[in-house]
Amino acid sequence: MKNTMPPDGSEQLSDNETAVYLLEKIGKGDEHAFADFYRLFEKCLFRFIKSKLNDSFEAADILNETLLEVWRKADTFEGRSKVSTWLFGIAYYKTVDRMRKRTDIPMDEENFPETADDSPDAMACLLSAERGEHIRYCLDRLKAVQKAVMELAFFQDLPYGEIARIVDCPENTVKTRMFHAKQAMKHCLSSRMGADG
């Protein structure tokens, strides 16, 4: 198989630099670069999509749609954000679009008061301290917009600025969504852990 990774001497490239390199080659129609790009992002992208839909078949379908979009539009990537931000943005909108088609529930922004939250650390500690089944249960009960920012922040380790670009809203709105998501998670987890205790 043809090697499309950066030439010798550049093994120290970051994941983003590697992804940019691959996108440039994909933009020129390089199928091997596309296969490498697919392998680079397939697992984390699938987990992200599946966490929203809870359906492996639909998640695989959206994963393929997202990466097909990359194949078609690789040459439009302008480098104003990290490749992962651009990619997760595509996946996010395709997932939200699929969710809208499945339900009549609007996925638009709730009218939350602007209560900003700058500290993901407290929730990270909470997530690491509690058992996974409780976390998944409580995450699944969050509103779609809250769940999206929480998963991008904690499981994809993205900063609020990048999350704002992915979900196409102001950074303060991301902070507000995170604040409400944390409150809901803390309430849910304390109820569940209390019930277990």
mmCIF file of C-alpha atoms in Angstrom:
data_model
loop_
_atom_site.group_PDB
_atom_site.id
_atom_site.type_symbol
_atom_site.label_atom_id
_atom_site.label_comp_id
_atom_site.label_asym_id
_atom_site.label_seq_id
_atom_site.Cartn_x
_atom_site.Cartn_y
_atom_site.Cartn_z
ATOM 1 C CA MET A 1 0.000 0.000 0.000
ATOM 2 C CA LYS A 2 1.239 3.461 -0.858
ATOM 3 C CA ASN A 3 2.458 5.526 2.119
ATOM 4 C CA THR A 4 0.776 8.934 2.268
ATOM 5 C CA MET A 5 2.078 10.006 5.650
ATOM 6 C CA PRO A 6 4.543 12.936 5.782
ATOM 7 C CA PRO A 7 8.034 12.173 4.481
ATOM 8 C CA ASP A 8 10.947 11.067 6.698
ATOM 9 C CA GLY A 9 12.161 13.608 9.201
ATOM 10 C CA SER A 10 8.663 14.904 9.971
ATOM 11 C CA GLU A 11 7.469 12.106 12.262
ATOM 12 C CA GLN A 12 7.214 14.670 15.051
ATOM 13 C CA LEU A 13 4.232 16.381 13.401
ATOM 14 C CA SER A 14 1.203 16.930 15.604
ATOM 15 C CA ASP A 15 -2.044 15.127 14.831
ATOM 16 C CA ASN A 16 -3.394 18.365 13.397
ATOM 17 C CA GLU A 17 -0.374 18.869 11.128
ATOM 18 C CA THR A 18 -0.692 15.279 9.925
ATOM 19 C CA ALA A 19 -4.411 15.791 9.294
ATOM 20 C CA VAL A 20 -3.736 19.020 7.357
ATOM 21 C CA TYR A 21 -1.117 17.199 5.271
ATOM 22 C CA LEU A 22 -3.608 14.415 4.513
ATOM 23 C CA LEU A 23 -6.387 16.898 3.669
ATOM 24 C CA GLU A 24 -4.135 18.596 1.131
ATOM 25 C CA LYS A 25 -3.521 15.240 -0.558
ATOM 26 C CA ILE A 26 -7.233 14.307 -0.365
ATOM 27 C CA GLY A 27 -8.060 17.631 -2.023
ATOM 28 C CA LYS A 28 -5.971 16.435 -4.975
ATOM 29 C CA GLY A 29 -7.884 13.144 -5.143
ATOM 30 C CA ASP A 30 -5.424 10.909 -3.248
ATOM 31 C CA GLU A 31 -7.439 7.853 -2.141
ATOM 32 C CA HIS A 32 -4.612 6.489 0.009
ATOM 33 C CA ALA A 33 -4.474 9.752 1.966
ATOM 34 C CA PHE A 34 -8.239 9.499 2.429
ATOM 35 C CA ALA A 35 -7.847 5.959 3.830
ATOM 36 C CA ASP A 36 -5.189 7.229 6.273
ATOM 37 C CA PHE A 37 -7.426 10.165 7.268
ATOM 38 C CA TYR A 38 -10.338 7.766 7.787
ATOM 39 C CA ARG A 39 -8.243 5.564 10.094
ATOM 40 C CA LEU A 40 -6.987 8.611 12.008
ATOM 41 C CA PHE A 41 -10.474 9.840 12.938
ATOM 42 C CA GLU A 42 -12.815 6.863 12.558
ATOM 43 C CA LYS A 43 -12.981 5.672 16.182
ATOM 44 C CA CYS A 44 -13.309 9.021 17.966
ATOM 45 C CA LEU A 45 -15.797 10.303 15.386
ATOM 46 C CA PHE A 46 -17.922 7.152 15.611
ATOM 47 C CA ARG A 47 -18.010 7.367 19.432
ATOM 48 C CA PHE A 48 -19.016 11.026 19.238
ATOM 49 C CA ILE A 49 -21.868 10.371 16.787
ATOM 50 C CA LYS A 50 -23.086 7.212 18.539
ATOM 51 C CA SER A 51 -23.208 8.995 21.886
ATOM 52 C CA LYS A 52 -25.876 11.277 20.447
ATOM 53 C CA LEU A 53 -27.981 8.727 18.609
ATOM 54 C CA ASN A 54 -27.413 5.586 20.687
ATOM 55 C CA ASP A 55 -27.741 3.595 17.456
ATOM 56 C CA SER A 56 -24.669 1.933 15.953
ATOM 57 C CA PHE A 57 -26.152 1.571 12.461
ATOM 58 C CA GLU A 58 -27.179 5.219 12.207
ATOM 59 C CA ALA A 59 -23.864 6.304 13.721
ATOM 60 C CA ALA A 60 -21.956 4.304 11.089
ATOM 61 C CA ASP A 61 -24.140 5.837 8.387
ATOM 62 C CA ILE A 62 -23.450 9.391 9.607
ATOM 63 C CA LEU A 63 -19.743 8.588 10.007
ATOM 64 C CA ASN A 64 -19.649 7.612 6.331
ATOM 65 C CA GLU A 65 -21.648 10.695 5.301
ATOM 66 C CA THR A 66 -19.242 12.904 7.271
ATOM 67 C CA LEU A 67 -16.145 11.373 5.732
ATOM 68 C CA LEU A 68 -17.702 11.482 2.262
ATOM 69 C CA GLU A 69 -18.151 15.216 2.855
ATOM 70 C CA VAL A 70 -14.442 15.390 3.710
ATOM 71 C CA TRP A 71 -13.616 13.656 0.416
ATOM 72 C CA ARG A 72 -15.756 16.150 -1.497
ATOM 73 C CA LYS A 73 -14.682 19.292 0.359
ATOM 74 C CA ALA A 74 -11.102 18.660 1.524
ATOM 75 C CA ASP A 75 -9.828 21.439 -0.730
ATOM 76 C CA THR A 76 -12.170 23.955 0.971
ATOM 77 C CA PHE A 77 -10.488 23.559 4.379
ATOM 78 C CA GLU A 78 -8.900 26.949 5.097
ATOM 79 C CA GLY A 79 -7.013 26.146 8.295
ATOM 80 C CA ARG A 80 -8.868 28.700 10.441
ATOM 81 C CA SER A 81 -9.465 25.947 13.002
ATOM 82 C CA LYS A 82 -7.983 22.572 13.795
ATOM 83 C CA VAL A 83 -8.948 19.802 11.383
ATOM 84 C CA SER A 84 -10.708 17.964 14.215
ATOM 85 C CA THR A 85 -12.858 21.050 14.918
ATOM 86 C CA TRP A 86 -13.863 21.252 11.253
ATOM 87 C CA LEU A 87 -14.540 17.503 11.123
ATOM 88 C CA PHE A 88 -16.547 17.348 14.362
ATOM 89 C CA GLY A 89 -18.546 20.350 13.137
ATOM 90 C CA ILE A 90 -19.568 18.431 10.015
ATOM 91 C CA ALA A 91 -20.465 15.369 12.109
ATOM 92 C CA TYR A 92 -22.374 17.466 14.638
ATOM 93 C CA TYR A 93 -24.605 19.047 11.999
ATOM 94 C CA LYS A 94 -25.247 15.768 10.227
ATOM 95 C CA THR A 95 -26.183 14.186 13.565
ATOM 96 C CA VAL A 96 -28.476 17.063 14.569
ATOM 97 C CA ASP A 97 -30.098 16.921 11.134
ATOM 98 C CA ARG A 98 -30.748 13.191 11.572
ATOM 99 C CA MET A 99 -32.175 13.799 15.055
ATOM 100 C CA ARG A 100 -34.499 16.473 13.699
ATOM 101 C CA LYS A 101 -35.795 14.049 11.090
ATOM 102 C CA ARG A 102 -36.426 11.415 13.770
ATOM 103 C CA THR A 103 -38.391 13.687 16.115
ATOM 104 C CA ASP A 104 -40.511 16.788 16.109
ATOM 105 C CA ILE A 105 -38.547 18.153 19.072
ATOM 106 C CA PRO A 106 -36.725 21.349 18.107
ATOM 107 C CA MET A 107 -32.966 21.199 18.667
ATOM 108 C CA ASP A 108 -32.657 24.976 18.913
ATOM 109 C CA GLU A 109 -31.047 26.928 21.738
ATOM 110 C CA GLU A 110 -33.006 27.003 24.999
ATOM 111 C CA ASN A 111 -33.521 30.351 26.660
ATOM 112 C CA PHE A 112 -31.033 29.849 29.462
ATOM 113 C CA PRO A 113 -29.834 32.778 31.539
ATOM 114 C CA GLU A 114 -26.238 33.614 30.631
ATOM 115 C CA THR A 115 -24.548 31.828 33.529
ATOM 116 C CA ALA A 116 -20.996 31.213 32.400
ATOM 117 C CA ASP A 117 -18.865 28.303 33.553
ATOM 118 C CA ASP A 118 -15.125 28.401 32.912
ATOM 119 C CA SER A 119 -14.027 25.339 34.858
ATOM 120 C CA PRO A 120 -14.415 21.863 33.394
ATOM 121 C CA ASP A 121 -12.088 20.495 36.087
ATOM 122 C CA ALA A 122 -14.741 19.909 38.754
ATOM 123 C CA MET A 123 -16.864 17.823 36.413
ATOM 124 C CA ALA A 124 -13.810 15.939 35.138
ATOM 125 C CA CYS A 125 -13.089 14.920 38.720
ATOM 126 C CA LEU A 126 -16.697 13.901 39.207
ATOM 127 C CA LEU A 127 -16.696 11.861 35.998
ATOM 128 C CA SER A 128 -13.518 10.042 36.949
ATOM 129 C CA ALA A 129 -14.805 9.337 40.451
ATOM 130 C CA GLU A 130 -18.163 7.819 39.534
ATOM 131 C CA ARG A 131 -18.939 4.545 37.825
ATOM 132 C CA GLY A 132 -19.357 4.549 34.047
ATOM 133 C CA GLU A 133 -22.889 3.158 33.990
ATOM 134 C CA HIS A 134 -24.188 6.047 36.084
ATOM 135 C CA ILE A 135 -22.371 8.586 33.932
ATOM 136 C CA ARG A 136 -23.802 7.146 30.709
ATOM 137 C CA TYR A 137 -27.314 7.010 32.226
ATOM 138 C CA CYS A 138 -27.142 10.664 33.279
ATOM 139 C CA LEU A 139 -25.506 11.854 30.043
ATOM 140 C CA ASP A 140 -28.310 10.234 28.070
ATOM 141 C CA ARG A 141 -30.842 12.320 30.001
ATOM 142 C CA LEU A 142 -29.265 15.688 29.196
ATOM 143 C CA LYS A 143 -30.781 17.986 26.586
ATOM 144 C CA ALA A 144 -29.118 17.489 23.196
ATOM 145 C CA VAL A 145 -27.284 20.845 23.255
ATOM 146 C CA GLN A 146 -25.956 20.208 26.773
ATOM 147 C CA LYS A 147 -24.849 16.677 25.953
ATOM 148 C CA ALA A 148 -22.992 17.870 22.858
ATOM 149 C CA VAL A 149 -20.875 20.440 24.698
ATOM 150 C CA MET A 150 -20.179 18.111 27.608
ATOM 151 C CA GLU A 151 -18.978 15.294 25.382
ATOM 152 C CA LEU A 152 -16.850 17.591 23.233
ATOM 153 C CA ALA A 153 -15.265 19.104 26.349
ATOM 154 C CA PHE A 154 -14.685 16.001 28.430
ATOM 155 C CA PHE A 155 -14.423 13.110 26.019
ATOM 156 C CA GLN A 156 -12.839 14.880 23.038
ATOM 157 C CA ASP A 157 -10.867 17.275 25.291
ATOM 158 C CA LEU A 158 -11.719 20.346 23.202
ATOM 159 C CA PRO A 159 -11.541 23.887 24.616
ATOM 160 C CA TYR A 160 -14.684 26.021 24.726
ATOM 161 C CA GLY A 161 -13.560 28.154 21.770
ATOM 162 C CA GLU A 162 -13.356 25.109 19.491
ATOM 163 C CA ILE A 163 -16.651 23.730 20.791
ATOM 164 C CA ALA A 164 -18.272 27.084 19.967
ATOM 165 C CA ARG A 165 -17.046 26.773 16.365
ATOM 166 C CA ILE A 166 -18.280 23.176 16.095
ATOM 167 C CA VAL A 167 -21.795 23.902 17.371
ATOM 168 C CA ASP A 168 -21.858 27.369 15.771
ATOM 169 C CA CYS A 169 -22.740 29.483 18.785
ATOM 170 C CA PRO A 170 -20.964 32.080 20.950
ATOM 171 C CA GLU A 171 -18.417 30.804 23.469
ATOM 172 C CA ASN A 172 -20.512 32.237 26.334
ATOM 173 C CA THR A 173 -23.434 30.099 25.178
ATOM 174 C CA VAL A 174 -21.170 27.042 25.326
ATOM 175 C CA LYS A 175 -20.218 28.011 28.887
ATOM 176 C CA THR A 176 -23.882 28.443 29.798
ATOM 177 C CA ARG A 177 -24.777 25.069 28.316
ATOM 178 C CA MET A 178 -21.878 23.500 30.209
ATOM 179 C CA PHE A 179 -22.999 25.115 33.475
ATOM 180 C CA HIS A 180 -26.519 23.676 33.109
ATOM 181 C CA ALA A 181 -25.180 20.297 31.947
ATOM 182 C CA LYS A 182 -22.943 20.049 35.021
ATOM 183 C CA GLN A 183 -25.807 20.957 37.345
ATOM 184 C CA ALA A 184 -28.042 18.330 35.732
ATOM 185 C CA MET A 185 -25.263 15.711 35.864
ATOM 186 C CA LYS A 186 -24.483 16.420 39.530
ATOM 187 C CA HIS A 187 -28.168 16.168 40.462
ATOM 188 C CA CYS A 188 -28.660 12.961 38.451
ATOM 189 C CA LEU A 189 -25.464 11.315 39.732
ATOM 190 C CA SER A 190 -26.163 12.178 43.356
ATOM 191 C CA SER A 191 -29.683 10.735 43.013
ATOM 192 C CA ARG A 192 -28.398 7.543 41.396
ATOM 193 C CA MET A 193 -25.463 7.088 43.759
ATOM 194 C CA GLY A 194 -27.783 7.761 46.712
ATOM 195 C CA ALA A 195 -30.191 5.137 45.368
ATOM 196 C CA ASP A 196 -27.319 2.642 45.128
ATOM 197 C CA GLY A 197 -25.969 3.447 48.556
#
